[in-house]
Every structure is written in C-alpha cells, then in structure tokens.
PDB file of C-alpha atoms in Angstrom:
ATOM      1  CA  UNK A   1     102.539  80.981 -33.747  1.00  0.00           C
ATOM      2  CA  UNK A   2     100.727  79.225 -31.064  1.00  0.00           C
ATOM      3  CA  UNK A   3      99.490  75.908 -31.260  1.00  0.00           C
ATOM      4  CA  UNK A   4      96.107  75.387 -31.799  1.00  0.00           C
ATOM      5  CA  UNK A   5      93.918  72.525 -30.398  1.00  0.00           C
ATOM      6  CA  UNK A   6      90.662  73.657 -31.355  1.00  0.00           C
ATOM      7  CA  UNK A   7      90.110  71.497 -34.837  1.00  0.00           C
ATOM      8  CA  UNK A   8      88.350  74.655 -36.703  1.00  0.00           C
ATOM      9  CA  UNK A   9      90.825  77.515 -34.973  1.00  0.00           C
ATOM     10  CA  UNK A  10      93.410  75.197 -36.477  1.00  0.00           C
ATOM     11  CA  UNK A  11      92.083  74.603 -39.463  1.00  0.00           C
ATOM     12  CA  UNK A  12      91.545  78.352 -40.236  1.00  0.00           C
ATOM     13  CA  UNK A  13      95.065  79.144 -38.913  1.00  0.00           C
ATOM     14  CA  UNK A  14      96.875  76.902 -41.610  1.00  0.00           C
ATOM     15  CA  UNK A  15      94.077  78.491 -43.799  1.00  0.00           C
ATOM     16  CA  UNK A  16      94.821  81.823 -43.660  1.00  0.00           C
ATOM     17  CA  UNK A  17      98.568  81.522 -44.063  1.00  0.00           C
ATOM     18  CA  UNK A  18      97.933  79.446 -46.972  1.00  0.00           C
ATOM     19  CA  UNK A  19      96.678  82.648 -48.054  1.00  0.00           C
ATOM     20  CA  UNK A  20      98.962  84.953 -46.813  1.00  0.00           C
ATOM     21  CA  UNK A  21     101.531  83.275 -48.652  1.00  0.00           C
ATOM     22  CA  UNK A  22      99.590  82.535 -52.119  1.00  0.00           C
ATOM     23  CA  UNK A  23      99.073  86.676 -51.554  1.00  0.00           C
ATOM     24  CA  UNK A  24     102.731  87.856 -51.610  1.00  0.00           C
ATOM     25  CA  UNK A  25     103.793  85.240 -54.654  1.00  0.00           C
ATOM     26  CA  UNK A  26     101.322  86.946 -56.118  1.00  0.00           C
ATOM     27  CA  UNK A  27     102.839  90.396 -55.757  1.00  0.00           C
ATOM     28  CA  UNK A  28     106.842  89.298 -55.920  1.00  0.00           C
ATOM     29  CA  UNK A  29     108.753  91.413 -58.505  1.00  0.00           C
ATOM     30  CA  UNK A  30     111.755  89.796 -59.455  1.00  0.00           C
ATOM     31  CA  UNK A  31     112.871  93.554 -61.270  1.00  0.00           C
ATOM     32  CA  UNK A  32     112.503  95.012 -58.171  1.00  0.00           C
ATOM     33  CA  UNK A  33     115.820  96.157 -55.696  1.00  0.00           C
ATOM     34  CA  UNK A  34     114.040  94.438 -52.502  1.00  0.00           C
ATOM     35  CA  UNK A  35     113.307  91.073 -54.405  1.00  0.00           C
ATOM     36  CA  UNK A  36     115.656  89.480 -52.333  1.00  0.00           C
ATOM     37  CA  UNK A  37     113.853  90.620 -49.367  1.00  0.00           C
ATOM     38  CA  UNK A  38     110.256  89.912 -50.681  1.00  0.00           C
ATOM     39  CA  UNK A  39     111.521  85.898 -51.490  1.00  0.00           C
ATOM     40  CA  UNK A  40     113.351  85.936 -47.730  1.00  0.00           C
ATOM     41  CA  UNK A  41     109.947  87.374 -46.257  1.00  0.00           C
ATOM     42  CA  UNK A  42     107.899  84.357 -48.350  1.00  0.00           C
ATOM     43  CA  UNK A  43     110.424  81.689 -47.476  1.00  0.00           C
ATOM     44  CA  UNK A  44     109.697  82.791 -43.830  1.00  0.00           C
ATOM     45  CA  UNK A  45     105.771  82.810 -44.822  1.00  0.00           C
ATOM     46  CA  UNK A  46     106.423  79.047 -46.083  1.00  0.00           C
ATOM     47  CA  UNK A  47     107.972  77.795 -43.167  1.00  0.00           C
ATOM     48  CA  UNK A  48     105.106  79.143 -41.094  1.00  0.00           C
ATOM     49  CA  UNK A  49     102.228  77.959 -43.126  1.00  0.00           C
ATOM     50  CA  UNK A  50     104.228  74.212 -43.166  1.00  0.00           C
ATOM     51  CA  UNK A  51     103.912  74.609 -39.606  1.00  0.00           C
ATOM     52  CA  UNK A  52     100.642  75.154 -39.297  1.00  0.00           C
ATOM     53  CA  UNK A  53      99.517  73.116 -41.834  1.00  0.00           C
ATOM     54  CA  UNK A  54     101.260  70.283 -40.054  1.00  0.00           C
ATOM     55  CA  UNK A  55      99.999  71.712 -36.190  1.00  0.00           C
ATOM     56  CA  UNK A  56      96.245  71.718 -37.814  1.00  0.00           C
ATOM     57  CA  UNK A  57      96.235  68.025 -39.357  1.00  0.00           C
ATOM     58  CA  UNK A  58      97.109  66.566 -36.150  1.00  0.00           C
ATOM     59  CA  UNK A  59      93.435  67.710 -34.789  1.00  0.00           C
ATOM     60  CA  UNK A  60      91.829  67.687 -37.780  1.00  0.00           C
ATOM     61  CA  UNK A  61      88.649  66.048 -39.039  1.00  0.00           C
ATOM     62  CA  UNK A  62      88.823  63.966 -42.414  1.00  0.00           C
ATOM     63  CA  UNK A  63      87.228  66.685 -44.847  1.00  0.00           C
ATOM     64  CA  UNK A  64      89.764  68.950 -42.922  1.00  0.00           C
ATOM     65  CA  UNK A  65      92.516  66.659 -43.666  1.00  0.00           C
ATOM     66  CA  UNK A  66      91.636  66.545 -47.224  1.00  0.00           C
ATOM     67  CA  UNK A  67      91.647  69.911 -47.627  1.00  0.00           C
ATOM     68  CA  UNK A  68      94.970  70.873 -45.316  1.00  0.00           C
ATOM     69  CA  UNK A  69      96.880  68.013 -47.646  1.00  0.00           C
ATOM     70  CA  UNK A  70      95.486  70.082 -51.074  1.00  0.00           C
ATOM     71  CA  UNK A  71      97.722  73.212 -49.103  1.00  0.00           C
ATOM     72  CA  UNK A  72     100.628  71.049 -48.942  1.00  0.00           C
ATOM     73  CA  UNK A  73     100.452  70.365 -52.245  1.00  0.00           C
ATOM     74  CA  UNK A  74      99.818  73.761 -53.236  1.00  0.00           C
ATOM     75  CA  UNK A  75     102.758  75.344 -51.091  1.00  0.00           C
ATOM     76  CA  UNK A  76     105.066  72.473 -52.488  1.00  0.00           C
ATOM     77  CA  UNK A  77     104.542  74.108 -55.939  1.00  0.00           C
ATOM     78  CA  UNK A  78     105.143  77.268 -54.650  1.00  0.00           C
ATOM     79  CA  UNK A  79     108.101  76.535 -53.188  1.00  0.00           C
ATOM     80  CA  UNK A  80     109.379  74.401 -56.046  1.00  0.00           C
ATOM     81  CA  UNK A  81     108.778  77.903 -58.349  1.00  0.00           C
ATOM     82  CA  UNK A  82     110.280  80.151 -56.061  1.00  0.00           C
ATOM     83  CA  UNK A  83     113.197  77.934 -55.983  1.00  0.00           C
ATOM     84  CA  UNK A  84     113.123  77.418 -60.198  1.00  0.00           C
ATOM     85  CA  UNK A  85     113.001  80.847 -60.225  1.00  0.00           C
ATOM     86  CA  UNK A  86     115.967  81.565 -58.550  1.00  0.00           C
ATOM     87  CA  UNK A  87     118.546  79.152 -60.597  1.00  0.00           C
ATOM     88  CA  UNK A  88     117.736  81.304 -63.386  1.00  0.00           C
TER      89      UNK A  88
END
C-alpha cells in the first residue's frame, strides 16, 4: 500500500482496512475446509491495517490520533482471538 501524506487520505486508509478486517472476522468459519486460508488471508489483512494504522498516525491530527489508537486497540483484540482461537 502506498504511503499516504495527506492527514485525511491517511486517516481513511487505516480506516477502511480497519474495516476490511473487522468484515472477514466477521464471516470466518472455523467448520469450514478453507479456514486455514480465511485466518492466513486475515493475518495478511492485520499486518496491513498495522501498517497503515501506524503510516496514518505519523500525519495525523489529535482527534485523528485518538481515534487511529481506538483501531489499535481494536485489532489487538482481534488478533489476540484469532490467536485464542487457534490453541484450541
């Protein structure tokens, strides 16, 4: 993904993959024979959306900030369940 100086292109980049990725946990089935490809395609997802999440905070504006560290936070979990999930 290109890098994105523009605070609000930035801002809407880390954005929307913060979607994209809450959008395929969402629609993971663990019963299903491609599960291991669905969590390999969201661990791909993940790494992206850290990426941009990290790209967009260094041009971002304090509510932007705010709001870029909530995704963080948000993807941690997600990542943190993915992971829980697969011990099991």
């Amino acid at each position: 993904m290109p890098y994105h100086k523009n605070k609000q292109q930035a801002f809407q980049a880390a954005q929307q993959s913060m979607e994209d990725v809450e959008e395929q946990y969402d629609v993971i089935d663990k019963h299903a024979s491609t599960y291991g490809q669905q969590l390999n395609h969201l661990s791909q997802e993940i790494a992206e959306t850290y990426e941009q999440i990290q790209n967009a905070l260094e041009v971002a504006s304090e509510h932007q900030k705010e709001q870029l560290l909530k995704f963080q936070t948000d993807l941690d979990a997600i990542t943190h369940q993915v992971q829980s999930e697969n011990k099991k």
